[in-house]
Amino acid sequence: MELKEARDRFIHTWGTLSTQWGINRTMSQIHALLLLSDKALNADEIMEELQISRGNVNMNLRDLISWGLIFKQLIPGERKEYFVAEKDIWKVTRQISRERRRRELTPLLDAMNDIRNSIKDQEEARGLLKIVNDIDAVASLADSTLELISREESQWLVSTFARLTQKG
Amino acid sequence: MELKEARDRFIHTWGTLSTQWGINRTMSQIHALLLLSDKALNADEIMEELQISRGNVNMNLRDLISWGLIFKQLIPGERKEYFVAEKDIWKVTRQISRERRRRELTPLLDAMNDIRNSIKDQEEARGLLKIVNDIDAVASLADSTLELISREESQWLVSTFARLTQKG
DNA sequence: AATAATTTTCAGAATATTTTGAAAATTCAA
DNA sequence: TTGAATTTTCAAAATATTCTGAAAATTATT
């Protein structure tokens, strides 16, 4: 396979898989492109490479920045804004953990709490209360796990955990 | 809050949050409804409760079955098919882990492998190879973790892990 | 068999999401 | 300042996803 072809395949795969996780395809493709690029790219270069509009590029660059996955890089003498991706995949993983925790788990835990509070004294709400508590427990576990992953020093623990999973 | 109102809120919350994980809203709502119900429900009851069409109900019941989250229950003397959800949330979690692993991680790992094989001898593909390997490592870790969670005996280990995350 | 009940399918409708592209806003240089 | 370069915004278009509902298929009953 040609190098170019392999790069395109990588970008394409990344874009496709991401939609299953509820992440915008273009956002993932831009991310993949920047991950592969050893120099910073500007909006025009991204438009050209991925064949998408300026508005689309701009919007998704903003999103990627808000996820903490890419950064603006100002190049001396250049007027345009350039963007680079965080290349350390462990940092990327931690950052995604952090954001998904904040954006998804915290709201879920809050919602479960609200419901629990609203029914806690009602005898006839036993069934609902049990499910809410169970889901709260699983979500709390997921939350703790992501919190752990998102810590600076987590990598050794994560790999320890991984090793644990290899055997029985 | 009324019990009915709390139940509806639960169903609604579950439906909303699920879309962020790339899961169909209606599918999640049906799941939530069945989680809350202590008796098996048939298609008409689900249509009525969630105010959705027969086709929609049918399709999403199939999907939930394919995810292993609900089961058909035949009631003696009844012509209609009834459905019950697996109520043990740990089992549910394990089942979801199993399926996401199969549907999402395995394809990603395969794709990374294909790309790696296609470029492994090319000196000029160093950068791409590094990213592919890094992503493969993270995906493998996620894969192992889900594999662990999906095991029958995993619960104690999962809680141990959770406890680890509480402290430093 | 014929009929009635139930489930499944799937084309078209409805809805939601993403993308475009051009106008508006902003930023920088002269 | 003015104006050119660049970025941002956002209404409308394009696309993707979900949902409906009625017809077709299947299953059970008489």
mmCIF file of C-alpha atoms (C1' of nucleotides) in Angstrom:
data_model
loop_
_atom_site.group_PDB
_atom_site.id
_atom_site.type_symbol
_atom_site.label_atom_id
_atom_site.label_comp_id
_atom_site.label_asym_id
_atom_site.label_seq_id
_atom_site.Cartn_x
_atom_site.Cartn_y
_atom_site.Cartn_z
ATOM 1 C CA MET A 1 0.000 0.000 0.000
ATOM 2 C CA GLU A 2 1.111 3.527 -0.744
ATOM 3 C CA LEU A 3 1.929 5.670 2.262
ATOM 4 C CA LYS A 4 -0.608 8.243 1.169
ATOM 5 C CA GLU A 5 -3.192 5.524 0.815
ATOM 6 C CA ALA A 6 -2.430 4.190 4.305
ATOM 7 C CA ARG A 7 -2.703 7.669 5.789
ATOM 8 C CA ASP A 8 -6.045 8.182 4.106
ATOM 9 C CA ARG A 9 -7.216 4.842 5.342
ATOM 10 C CA PHE A 10 -6.250 5.754 8.871
ATOM 11 C CA ILE A 11 -8.141 9.041 8.657
ATOM 12 C CA HIS A 12 -11.137 7.336 7.128
ATOM 13 C CA THR A 13 -11.197 4.545 9.738
ATOM 14 C CA TRP A 14 -10.901 7.007 12.563
ATOM 15 C CA GLY A 15 -13.782 9.029 11.149
ATOM 16 C CA THR A 16 -16.023 6.020 10.704
ATOM 17 C CA LEU A 17 -15.416 4.426 14.064
ATOM 18 C CA SER A 18 -15.927 7.690 15.901
ATOM 19 C CA THR A 19 -19.545 8.066 14.859
ATOM 20 C CA GLN A 20 -20.364 4.923 16.826
ATOM 21 C CA TRP A 21 -19.165 6.756 19.908
ATOM 22 C CA GLY A 22 -21.345 9.744 19.221
ATOM 23 C CA ILE A 23 -18.499 11.841 17.866
ATOM 24 C CA ASN A 24 -18.783 13.853 14.695
ATOM 25 C CA ARG A 25 -17.033 12.258 11.729
ATOM 26 C CA THR A 26 -15.353 15.402 10.463
ATOM 27 C CA MET A 27 -14.080 16.307 13.892
ATOM 28 C CA SER A 28 -12.412 12.921 14.127
ATOM 29 C CA GLN A 29 -10.946 13.189 10.672
ATOM 30 C CA ILE A 30 -9.431 16.565 11.390
ATOM 31 C CA HIS A 31 -8.071 15.139 14.598
ATOM 32 C CA ALA A 32 -6.584 12.163 12.754
ATOM 33 C CA LEU A 33 -5.053 14.439 10.145
ATOM 34 C CA LEU A 34 -3.397 16.587 12.777
ATOM 35 C CA LEU A 35 -2.213 13.528 14.671
ATOM 36 C CA LEU A 36 -0.429 12.379 11.535
ATOM 37 C CA SER A 37 1.010 15.709 10.595
ATOM 38 C CA ASP A 38 4.378 16.618 12.040
ATOM 39 C CA LYS A 39 3.908 20.235 11.169
ATOM 40 C CA ALA A 40 1.101 22.533 12.248
ATOM 41 C CA LEU A 41 -1.657 22.997 9.672
ATOM 42 C CA ASN A 42 -3.895 25.957 8.927
ATOM 43 C CA ALA A 43 -7.548 25.993 7.952
ATOM 44 C CA ASP A 44 -6.855 26.131 4.201
ATOM 45 C CA GLU A 45 -4.597 23.115 4.331
ATOM 46 C CA ILE A 46 -7.215 21.128 6.218
ATOM 47 C CA MET A 47 -9.952 22.202 3.797
ATOM 48 C CA GLU A 48 -7.782 21.103 0.908
ATOM 49 C CA GLU A 49 -6.728 17.798 2.409
ATOM 50 C CA LEU A 50 -10.180 16.686 3.574
ATOM 51 C CA GLN A 51 -12.168 18.476 0.860
ATOM 52 C CA ILE A 52 -14.522 20.239 3.238
ATOM 53 C CA SER A 53 -15.748 23.776 3.649
ATOM 54 C CA ARG A 54 -14.182 26.555 5.656
ATOM 55 C CA GLY A 55 -17.108 26.783 8.049
ATOM 56 C CA ASN A 56 -16.959 23.102 8.761
ATOM 57 C CA VAL A 57 -13.237 23.232 9.433
ATOM 58 C CA ASN A 58 -13.569 26.237 11.674
ATOM 59 C CA MET A 59 -16.393 24.773 13.712
ATOM 60 C CA ASN A 60 -14.684 21.461 14.281
ATOM 61 C CA LEU A 61 -11.370 23.060 15.129
ATOM 62 C CA ARG A 62 -13.216 24.978 17.865
ATOM 63 C CA ASP A 63 -14.729 21.725 19.111
ATOM 64 C CA LEU A 64 -11.383 19.962 19.156
ATOM 65 C CA ILE A 65 -9.916 22.833 21.121
ATOM 66 C CA SER A 66 -12.791 22.672 23.607
ATOM 67 C CA TRP A 67 -12.044 18.978 24.036
ATOM 68 C CA GLY A 68 -8.427 19.884 24.708
ATOM 69 C CA LEU A 69 -7.186 17.661 21.892
ATOM 70 C CA ILE A 70 -5.573 20.292 19.684
ATOM 71 C CA PHE A 71 -3.977 23.676 20.183
ATOM 72 C CA LYS A 72 -3.511 26.863 18.292
ATOM 73 C CA GLN A 73 0.042 27.538 17.275
ATOM 74 C CA LEU A 74 1.115 30.969 16.190
ATOM 75 C CA ILE A 75 3.892 30.931 13.656
ATOM 76 C CA PRO A 76 6.140 34.032 13.712
ATOM 77 C CA GLY A 77 5.663 36.128 10.617
ATOM 78 C CA GLU A 78 2.560 34.179 9.582
ATOM 79 C CA ARG A 79 -0.839 35.802 9.712
ATOM 80 C CA LYS A 80 -2.867 32.615 9.640
ATOM 81 C CA GLU A 81 -3.612 30.460 12.655
ATOM 82 C CA TYR A 82 -2.031 27.024 12.746
ATOM 83 C CA PHE A 83 -3.130 23.978 14.703
ATOM 84 C CA VAL A 84 -1.304 21.055 16.231
ATOM 85 C CA ALA A 85 -2.651 17.954 17.939
ATOM 86 C CA GLU A 86 -1.436 16.592 21.232
ATOM 87 C CA LYS A 87 0.621 13.644 20.013
ATOM 88 C CA ASP A 88 1.017 11.678 23.236
ATOM 89 C CA ILE A 89 -1.807 9.159 22.974
ATOM 90 C CA TRP A 90 -1.890 8.615 26.724
ATOM 91 C CA LYS A 91 -2.425 12.314 27.239
ATOM 92 C CA VAL A 92 -5.121 12.193 24.574
ATOM 93 C CA THR A 93 -6.787 9.294 26.347
ATOM 94 C CA ARG A 94 -6.675 11.097 29.669
ATOM 95 C CA GLN A 95 -8.117 14.225 28.137
ATOM 96 C CA ILE A 96 -10.994 12.340 26.525
ATOM 97 C CA SER A 97 -11.693 10.592 29.838
ATOM 98 C CA ARG A 98 -11.775 13.927 31.589
ATOM 99 C CA GLU A 99 -14.192 15.453 29.098
ATOM 100 C CA ARG A 100 -16.563 12.513 28.795
ATOM 101 C CA ARG A 101 -16.710 12.346 32.551
ATOM 102 C CA ARG A 102 -17.581 16.006 32.762
ATOM 103 C CA ARG A 103 -20.008 16.039 29.856
ATOM 104 C CA GLU A 104 -21.759 12.714 30.282
ATOM 105 C CA LEU A 105 -21.328 11.037 33.627
ATOM 106 C CA THR A 106 -21.757 14.037 35.856
ATOM 107 C CA PRO A 107 -25.131 14.904 34.295
ATOM 108 C CA LEU A 108 -26.246 11.279 34.605
ATOM 109 C CA LEU A 109 -25.274 11.125 38.266
ATOM 110 C CA ASP A 110 -27.031 14.415 38.908
ATOM 111 C CA ALA A 111 -30.176 13.171 37.208
ATOM 112 C CA MET A 112 -30.184 9.963 39.245
ATOM 113 C CA ASN A 113 -29.747 12.013 42.381
ATOM 114 C CA ASP A 114 -32.665 14.260 41.551
ATOM 115 C CA ILE A 115 -34.908 11.297 40.934
ATOM 116 C CA ARG A 116 -33.768 9.582 44.101
ATOM 117 C CA ASN A 117 -34.466 12.636 46.192
ATOM 118 C CA SER A 118 -37.893 13.047 44.722
ATOM 119 C CA ILE A 119 -39.017 9.525 45.615
ATOM 120 C CA LYS A 120 -36.967 8.514 48.596
ATOM 121 C CA ASP A 121 -39.854 8.487 51.059
ATOM 122 C CA GLN A 122 -42.365 6.738 48.834
ATOM 123 C CA GLU A 123 -42.839 3.115 49.717
ATOM 124 C CA GLU A 124 -44.447 2.374 46.357
ATOM 125 C CA ALA A 125 -41.346 3.606 44.510
ATOM 126 C CA ARG A 126 -39.176 0.736 45.703
ATOM 127 C CA GLY A 127 -38.601 -0.703 42.234
ATOM 128 C CA LEU A 128 -37.634 2.596 40.687
ATOM 129 C CA LEU A 129 -35.394 3.404 43.639
ATOM 130 C CA LYS A 130 -33.518 0.146 43.249
ATOM 131 C CA ILE A 131 -32.792 0.711 39.561
ATOM 132 C CA VAL A 132 -31.793 4.302 40.157
ATOM 133 C CA ASN A 133 -29.398 3.199 42.891
ATOM 134 C CA ASP A 134 -27.958 0.422 40.771
ATOM 135 C CA ILE A 135 -27.381 2.697 37.831
ATOM 136 C CA ASP A 136 -25.900 5.256 40.141
ATOM 137 C CA ALA A 137 -23.468 2.602 41.369
ATOM 138 C CA VAL A 138 -22.355 1.643 37.869
ATOM 139 C CA ALA A 139 -22.091 5.264 36.778
ATOM 140 C CA SER A 140 -20.061 6.076 39.891
ATOM 141 C CA LEU A 141 -17.720 3.236 39.083
ATOM 142 C CA ALA A 142 -17.334 4.476 35.525
ATOM 143 C CA ASP A 143 -16.829 7.967 36.883
ATOM 144 C CA SER A 144 -14.096 6.834 39.272
ATOM 145 C CA THR A 145 -12.439 4.854 36.532
ATOM 146 C CA LEU A 146 -12.363 7.803 34.174
ATOM 147 C CA GLU A 147 -11.179 10.005 37.005
ATOM 148 C CA LEU A 148 -8.349 7.588 37.604
ATOM 149 C CA ILE A 149 -7.430 7.435 33.952
ATOM 150 C CA SER A 150 -7.504 11.192 33.719
ATOM 151 C CA ARG A 151 -4.837 11.630 36.404
ATOM 152 C CA GLU A 152 -1.294 12.530 35.413
ATOM 153 C CA GLU A 153 0.281 9.613 37.239
ATOM 154 C CA SER A 154 -2.286 7.111 36.111
ATOM 155 C CA GLN A 155 -0.373 5.399 33.376
ATOM 156 C CA TRP A 156 1.421 2.851 35.530
ATOM 157 C CA LEU A 157 -1.821 1.947 37.275
ATOM 158 C CA VAL A 158 -3.637 1.612 34.013
ATOM 159 C CA SER A 159 -0.996 -0.747 32.681
ATOM 160 C CA THR A 160 -1.033 -2.681 35.928
ATOM 161 C CA PHE A 161 -4.749 -3.076 35.503
ATOM 162 C CA ALA A 162 -4.217 -4.159 31.917
ATOM 163 C CA ARG A 163 -1.738 -6.779 33.008
ATOM 164 C CA LEU A 164 -4.229 -8.067 35.552
ATOM 165 C CA THR A 165 -6.682 -8.637 32.755
ATOM 166 C CA GLN A 166 -4.244 -10.768 30.766
ATOM 167 C CA LYS A 167 -4.303 -13.697 33.151
ATOM 168 C CA GLY A 168 -7.151 -15.384 34.987
ATOM 169 C CA MET B 1 -42.807 14.336 42.655
ATOM 170 C CA GLU B 2 -45.388 11.811 41.576
ATOM 171 C CA LEU B 3 -44.146 8.285 41.080
ATOM 172 C CA LYS B 4 -45.399 8.303 37.500
ATOM 173 C CA GLU B 5 -43.580 11.554 36.917
ATOM 174 C CA ALA B 6 -40.349 10.150 38.362
ATOM 175 C CA ARG B 7 -40.598 7.055 36.190
ATOM 176 C CA ASP B 8 -41.126 9.193 33.118
ATOM 177 C CA ARG B 9 -38.182 11.308 34.067
ATOM 178 C CA PHE B 10 -36.018 8.258 34.400
ATOM 179 C CA ILE B 11 -37.059 7.007 30.972
ATOM 180 C CA HIS B 12 -36.547 10.417 29.454
ATOM 181 C CA THR B 13 -33.110 10.883 31.022
ATOM 182 C CA TRP B 14 -31.983 7.463 29.924
ATOM 183 C CA GLY B 15 -33.127 8.207 26.401
ATOM 184 C CA THR B 16 -31.386 11.554 26.236
ATOM 185 C CA LEU B 17 -28.071 10.471 27.701
ATOM 186 C CA SER B 18 -27.884 7.433 25.454
ATOM 187 C CA THR B 19 -27.723 9.436 22.246
ATOM 188 C CA GLN B 20 -24.368 10.833 23.372
ATOM 189 C CA TRP B 21 -23.059 7.279 23.361
ATOM 190 C CA GLY B 22 -24.291 6.646 19.854
ATOM 191 C CA ILE B 23 -27.325 4.675 20.987
ATOM 192 C CA ASN B 24 -30.762 5.195 19.576
ATOM 193 C CA ARG B 25 -33.052 7.172 21.872
ATOM 194 C CA THR B 26 -36.093 4.961 21.470
ATOM 195 C CA MET B 27 -34.103 1.820 22.048
ATOM 196 C CA SER B 28 -32.911 3.229 25.357
ATOM 197 C CA GLN B 29 -36.366 4.312 26.355
ATOM 198 C CA ILE B 30 -37.820 0.892 25.692
ATOM 199 C CA HIS B 31 -34.965 -0.550 27.676
ATOM 200 C CA ALA B 32 -35.624 1.829 30.557
ATOM 201 C CA LEU B 33 -39.329 1.038 30.481
ATOM 202 C CA LEU B 34 -38.677 -2.688 30.658
ATOM 203 C CA LEU B 35 -36.101 -2.192 33.407
ATOM 204 C CA LEU B 36 -38.753 -0.472 35.474
ATOM 205 C CA SER B 37 -41.534 -2.887 34.758
ATOM 206 C CA ASP B 38 -41.862 -5.881 37.035
ATOM 207 C CA LYS B 39 -44.095 -7.660 34.586
ATOM 208 C CA ALA B 40 -43.306 -8.533 30.985
ATOM 209 C CA LEU B 41 -44.741 -6.128 28.408
ATOM 210 C CA ASN B 42 -45.974 -6.699 24.869
ATOM 211 C CA ALA B 43 -45.580 -4.478 21.831
ATOM 212 C CA ASP B 44 -48.966 -2.789 22.267
ATOM 213 C CA GLU B 45 -48.232 -1.847 25.838
ATOM 214 C CA ILE B 46 -44.906 -0.344 24.849
ATOM 215 C CA MET B 47 -46.496 1.561 21.941
ATOM 216 C CA GLU B 48 -49.095 2.939 24.298
ATOM 217 C CA GLU B 49 -46.694 3.857 27.082
ATOM 218 C CA LEU B 50 -44.076 5.568 24.883
ATOM 219 C CA GLN B 51 -46.488 6.782 22.201
ATOM 220 C CA ILE B 52 -44.553 5.330 19.311
ATOM 221 C CA SER B 53 -45.424 3.252 16.283
ATOM 222 C CA ARG B 54 -45.553 -0.512 16.039
ATOM 223 C CA GLY B 55 -42.717 -0.657 13.512
ATOM 224 C CA ASN B 56 -40.496 1.399 15.749
ATOM 225 C CA VAL B 57 -41.226 -0.787 18.752
ATOM 226 C CA ASN B 58 -40.630 -3.962 16.783
ATOM 227 C CA MET B 59 -37.339 -2.819 15.350
ATOM 228 C CA ASN B 60 -35.925 -1.644 18.647
ATOM 229 C CA LEU B 61 -37.052 -4.767 20.477
ATOM 230 C CA ARG B 62 -35.047 -6.757 17.906
ATOM 231 C CA ASP B 63 -32.038 -4.541 18.523
ATOM 232 C CA LEU B 64 -32.301 -4.895 22.282
ATOM 233 C CA ILE B 65 -32.472 -8.652 21.896
ATOM 234 C CA SER B 66 -29.399 -8.610 19.646
ATOM 235 C CA TRP B 67 -27.602 -6.672 22.365
ATOM 236 C CA GLY B 68 -28.663 -9.341 24.846
ATOM 237 C CA LEU B 69 -30.374 -6.801 27.080
ATOM 238 C CA ILE B 70 -33.937 -8.105 26.883
ATOM 239 C CA PHE B 71 -35.592 -11.440 26.280
ATOM 240 C CA LYS B 72 -38.773 -12.777 24.805
ATOM 241 C CA GLN B 73 -41.100 -14.299 27.331
ATOM 242 C CA LEU B 74 -43.933 -16.540 26.252
ATOM 243 C CA ILE B 75 -46.898 -16.381 28.517
ATOM 244 C CA PRO B 76 -49.031 -19.555 28.609
ATOM 245 C CA GLY B 77 -52.390 -19.016 27.013
ATOM 246 C CA GLU B 78 -51.315 -15.692 25.512
ATOM 247 C CA ARG B 79 -50.846 -15.294 21.800
ATOM 248 C CA LYS B 80 -48.760 -12.132 21.955
ATOM 249 C CA GLU B 81 -45.043 -12.014 22.615
ATOM 250 C CA TYR B 82 -43.918 -10.452 25.849
ATOM 251 C CA PHE B 83 -40.551 -8.960 26.719
ATOM 252 C CA VAL B 84 -38.541 -8.656 29.891
ATOM 253 C CA ALA B 85 -35.294 -6.869 30.588
ATOM 254 C CA GLU B 86 -32.343 -8.343 32.423
ATOM 255 C CA LYS B 87 -32.670 -6.571 35.769
ATOM 256 C CA ASP B 88 -29.256 -7.202 37.283
ATOM 257 C CA ILE B 89 -27.394 -4.037 36.373
ATOM 258 C CA TRP B 90 -24.001 -5.741 36.684
ATOM 259 C CA LYS B 91 -25.089 -8.300 34.155
ATOM 260 C CA VAL B 92 -26.345 -5.502 31.949
ATOM 261 C CA THR B 93 -23.009 -3.738 32.246
ATOM 262 C CA ARG B 94 -21.141 -6.902 31.381
ATOM 263 C CA GLN B 95 -23.341 -7.516 28.386
ATOM 264 C CA ILE B 96 -22.854 -3.995 27.064
ATOM 265 C CA SER B 97 -19.100 -4.341 27.539
ATOM 266 C CA ARG B 98 -19.135 -7.586 25.625
ATOM 267 C CA GLU B 99 -21.088 -6.123 22.720
ATOM 268 C CA ARG B 100 -19.223 -2.858 22.419
ATOM 269 C CA ARG B 101 -16.007 -4.790 22.460
ATOM 270 C CA ARG B 102 -17.217 -7.038 19.670
ATOM 271 C CA ARG B 103 -18.827 -4.306 17.591
ATOM 272 C CA GLU B 104 -16.371 -1.466 18.046
ATOM 273 C CA LEU B 105 -12.988 -2.401 19.418
ATOM 274 C CA THR B 106 -12.380 -5.527 17.403
ATOM 275 C CA PRO B 107 -12.952 -3.705 14.095
ATOM 276 C CA LEU B 108 -10.674 -0.870 15.224
ATOM 277 C CA LEU B 109 -7.896 -3.278 16.187
ATOM 278 C CA ASP B 110 -8.291 -5.109 12.898
ATOM 279 C CA ALA B 111 -8.087 -1.865 10.968
ATOM 280 C CA MET B 112 -4.934 -0.808 12.818
ATOM 281 C CA ASN B 113 -3.429 -4.182 12.069
ATOM 282 C CA ASP B 114 -4.183 -3.938 8.383
ATOM 283 C CA ILE B 115 -2.602 -0.526 8.189
ATOM 284 C CA ARG B 116 0.425 -1.662 10.157
ATOM 285 C CA ASN B 117 0.981 -4.644 7.883
ATOM 286 C CA SER B 118 0.697 -2.528 4.803
ATOM 287 C CA ILE B 119 3.416 -0.080 5.869
ATOM 288 C CA LYS B 120 5.684 -2.018 8.172
ATOM 289 C CA ASP B 121 8.664 -2.069 5.849
ATOM 290 C CA GLN B 122 8.468 1.527 4.713
ATOM 291 C CA GLU B 123 11.020 3.734 6.380
ATOM 292 C CA GLU B 124 9.130 6.876 5.414
ATOM 293 C CA ALA B 125 6.007 5.678 7.245
ATOM 294 C CA ARG B 126 7.595 5.977 10.688
ATOM 295 C CA GLY B 127 5.212 8.673 11.886
ATOM 296 C CA LEU B 128 2.100 6.824 10.822
ATOM 297 C CA LEU B 129 3.407 3.585 12.272
ATOM 298 C CA LYS B 130 3.979 5.205 15.641
ATOM 299 C CA ILE B 131 0.445 6.563 15.869
ATOM 300 C CA VAL B 132 -1.042 3.304 14.684
ATOM 301 C CA ASN B 133 0.926 1.426 17.331
ATOM 302 C CA ASP B 134 -0.018 3.890 20.041
ATOM 303 C CA ILE B 135 -3.689 3.723 19.191
ATOM 304 C CA ASP B 136 -3.451 -0.018 19.022
ATOM 305 C CA ALA B 137 -2.038 -0.002 22.540
ATOM 306 C CA VAL B 138 -4.838 2.137 23.934
ATOM 307 C CA ALA B 139 -7.480 0.138 22.101
ATOM 308 C CA SER B 140 -5.953 -3.094 23.368
ATOM 309 C CA LEU B 141 -6.104 -1.757 26.888
ATOM 310 C CA ALA B 142 -9.734 -0.790 26.450
ATOM 311 C CA ASP B 143 -10.374 -4.173 24.916
ATOM 312 C CA SER B 144 -8.794 -5.994 27.853
ATOM 313 C CA THR B 145 -10.693 -3.854 30.287
ATOM 314 C CA LEU B 146 -14.018 -4.577 28.641
ATOM 315 C CA GLU B 147 -13.076 -8.228 28.425
ATOM 316 C CA LEU B 148 -12.422 -8.199 32.148
ATOM 317 C CA ILE B 149 -15.676 -6.457 32.923
ATOM 318 C CA SER B 150 -17.561 -8.871 30.730
ATOM 319 C CA ARG B 151 -16.428 -11.894 32.739
ATOM 320 C CA GLU B 152 -18.807 -13.571 35.147
ATOM 321 C CA GLU B 153 -16.492 -13.276 38.131
ATOM 322 C CA SER B 154 -15.418 -9.751 37.401
ATOM 323 C CA GLN B 155 -17.524 -7.904 39.907
ATOM 324 C CA TRP B 156 -15.178 -8.171 42.872
ATOM 325 C CA LEU B 157 -12.245 -7.028 40.741
ATOM 326 C CA VAL B 158 -14.206 -4.140 39.373
ATOM 327 C CA SER B 159 -15.083 -2.990 42.867
ATOM 328 C CA THR B 160 -11.515 -3.459 43.980
ATOM 329 C CA PHE B 161 -10.448 -1.258 41.131
ATOM 330 C CA ALA B 162 -13.079 1.253 42.116
ATOM 331 C CA ARG B 163 -11.799 1.327 45.663
ATOM 332 C CA LEU B 164 -8.281 1.938 44.363
ATOM 333 C CA THR B 165 -9.508 5.008 42.628
ATOM 334 C CA GLN B 166 -10.959 6.501 45.801
ATOM 335 C CA LYS B 167 -7.586 7.209 47.372
ATOM 336 C CA GLY B 168 -4.371 8.677 45.980
ATOM 337 C "C1'" DA C 1 -58.147 -24.967 4.354
ATOM 338 C "C1'" DA C 2 -59.884 -20.538 5.739
ATOM 339 C "C1'" DT C 3 -59.639 -16.954 9.015
ATOM 340 C "C1'" DA C 4 -58.024 -14.167 12.592
ATOM 341 C "C1'" DA C 5 -54.210 -12.480 15.374
ATOM 342 C "C1'" DT C 6 -49.726 -11.055 15.495
ATOM 343 C "C1'" DT C 7 -45.208 -9.838 13.830
ATOM 344 C "C1'" DT C 8 -42.160 -8.112 10.359
ATOM 345 C "C1'" DT C 9 -40.785 -5.329 6.653
ATOM 346 C "C1'" DC C 10 -39.767 -1.303 4.260
ATOM 347 C "C1'" DA C 11 -40.900 2.850 1.254
ATOM 348 C "C1'" DG C 12 -41.805 7.253 2.209
ATOM 349 C "C1'" DA C 13 -42.306 11.010 5.839
ATOM 350 C "C1'" DA C 14 -40.498 13.326 9.611
ATOM 351 C "C1'" DT C 15 -36.742 14.738 12.267
ATOM 352 C "C1'" DA C 16 -32.042 15.588 13.492
ATOM 353 C "C1'" DT C 17 -27.448 16.458 12.287
ATOM 354 C "C1'" DT C 18 -23.925 18.065 9.477
ATOM 355 C "C1'" DT C 19 -22.144 20.918 5.914
ATOM 356 C "C1'" DT C 20 -21.839 24.744 2.891
ATOM 357 C "C1'" DG C 21 -20.787 29.282 1.548
ATOM 358 C "C1'" DA C 22 -21.327 33.867 1.671
ATOM 359 C "C1'" DA C 23 -21.874 37.836 4.726
ATOM 360 C "C1'" DA C 24 -20.400 39.838 9.029
ATOM 361 C "C1'" DA C 25 -16.952 40.420 12.368
ATOM 362 C "C1'" DT C 26 -12.353 40.600 13.699
ATOM 363 C "C1'" DT C 27 -7.455 41.191 13.323
ATOM 364 C "C1'" DC C 28 -3.390 42.971 11.622
ATOM 365 C "C1'" DA C 29 -0.349 45.962 8.573
ATOM 366 C "C1'" DA C 30 0.568 49.978 6.186
ATOM 367 C "C1'" DT D 1 -7.782 55.184 9.939
ATOM 368 C "C1'" DT D 2 -8.279 52.327 5.832
ATOM 369 C "C1'" DG D 3 -8.255 48.086 3.718
ATOM 370 C "C1'" DA D 4 -6.736 43.509 2.973
ATOM 371 C "C1'" DA D 5 -6.391 39.042 5.199
ATOM 372 C "C1'" DT D 6 -8.399 35.958 8.102
ATOM 373 C "C1'" DT D 7 -11.763 34.018 11.156
ATOM 374 C "C1'" DT D 8 -16.423 33.442 12.673
ATOM 375 C "C1'" DT D 9 -21.249 33.030 12.219
ATOM 376 C "C1'" DC D 10 -25.437 31.218 10.739
ATOM 377 C "C1'" DA D 11 -29.414 30.543 7.422
ATOM 378 C "C1'" DA D 12 -30.310 27.450 4.059
ATOM 379 C "C1'" DA D 13 -29.053 23.020 1.698
ATOM 380 C "C1'" DA D 14 -27.540 18.454 1.955
ATOM 381 C "C1'" DT D 15 -27.256 14.306 4.272
ATOM 382 C "C1'" DA D 16 -28.157 10.856 7.693
ATOM 383 C "C1'" DT D 17 -31.072 8.839 10.957
ATOM 384 C "C1'" DT D 18 -35.236 7.614 12.905
ATOM 385 C "C1'" DC D 19 -40.101 6.792 12.720
ATOM 386 C "C1'" DT D 20 -44.574 5.741 10.756
ATOM 387 C "C1'" DG D 21 -48.100 2.970 9.059
ATOM 388 C "C1'" DA D 22 -49.958 0.008 6.035
ATOM 389 C "C1'" DA D 23 -49.043 -4.118 3.325
ATOM 390 C "C1'" DA D 24 -46.869 -8.572 3.433
ATOM 391 C "C1'" DA D 25 -45.478 -12.449 5.947
ATOM 392 C "C1'" DT D 26 -45.955 -15.481 9.612
ATOM 393 C "C1'" DT D 27 -48.219 -17.964 13.166
ATOM 394 C "C1'" DA D 28 -51.934 -19.845 15.620
ATOM 395 C "C1'" DT D 29 -57.009 -21.106 15.833
ATOM 396 C "C1'" DT D 30 -61.335 -22.887 14.179
#
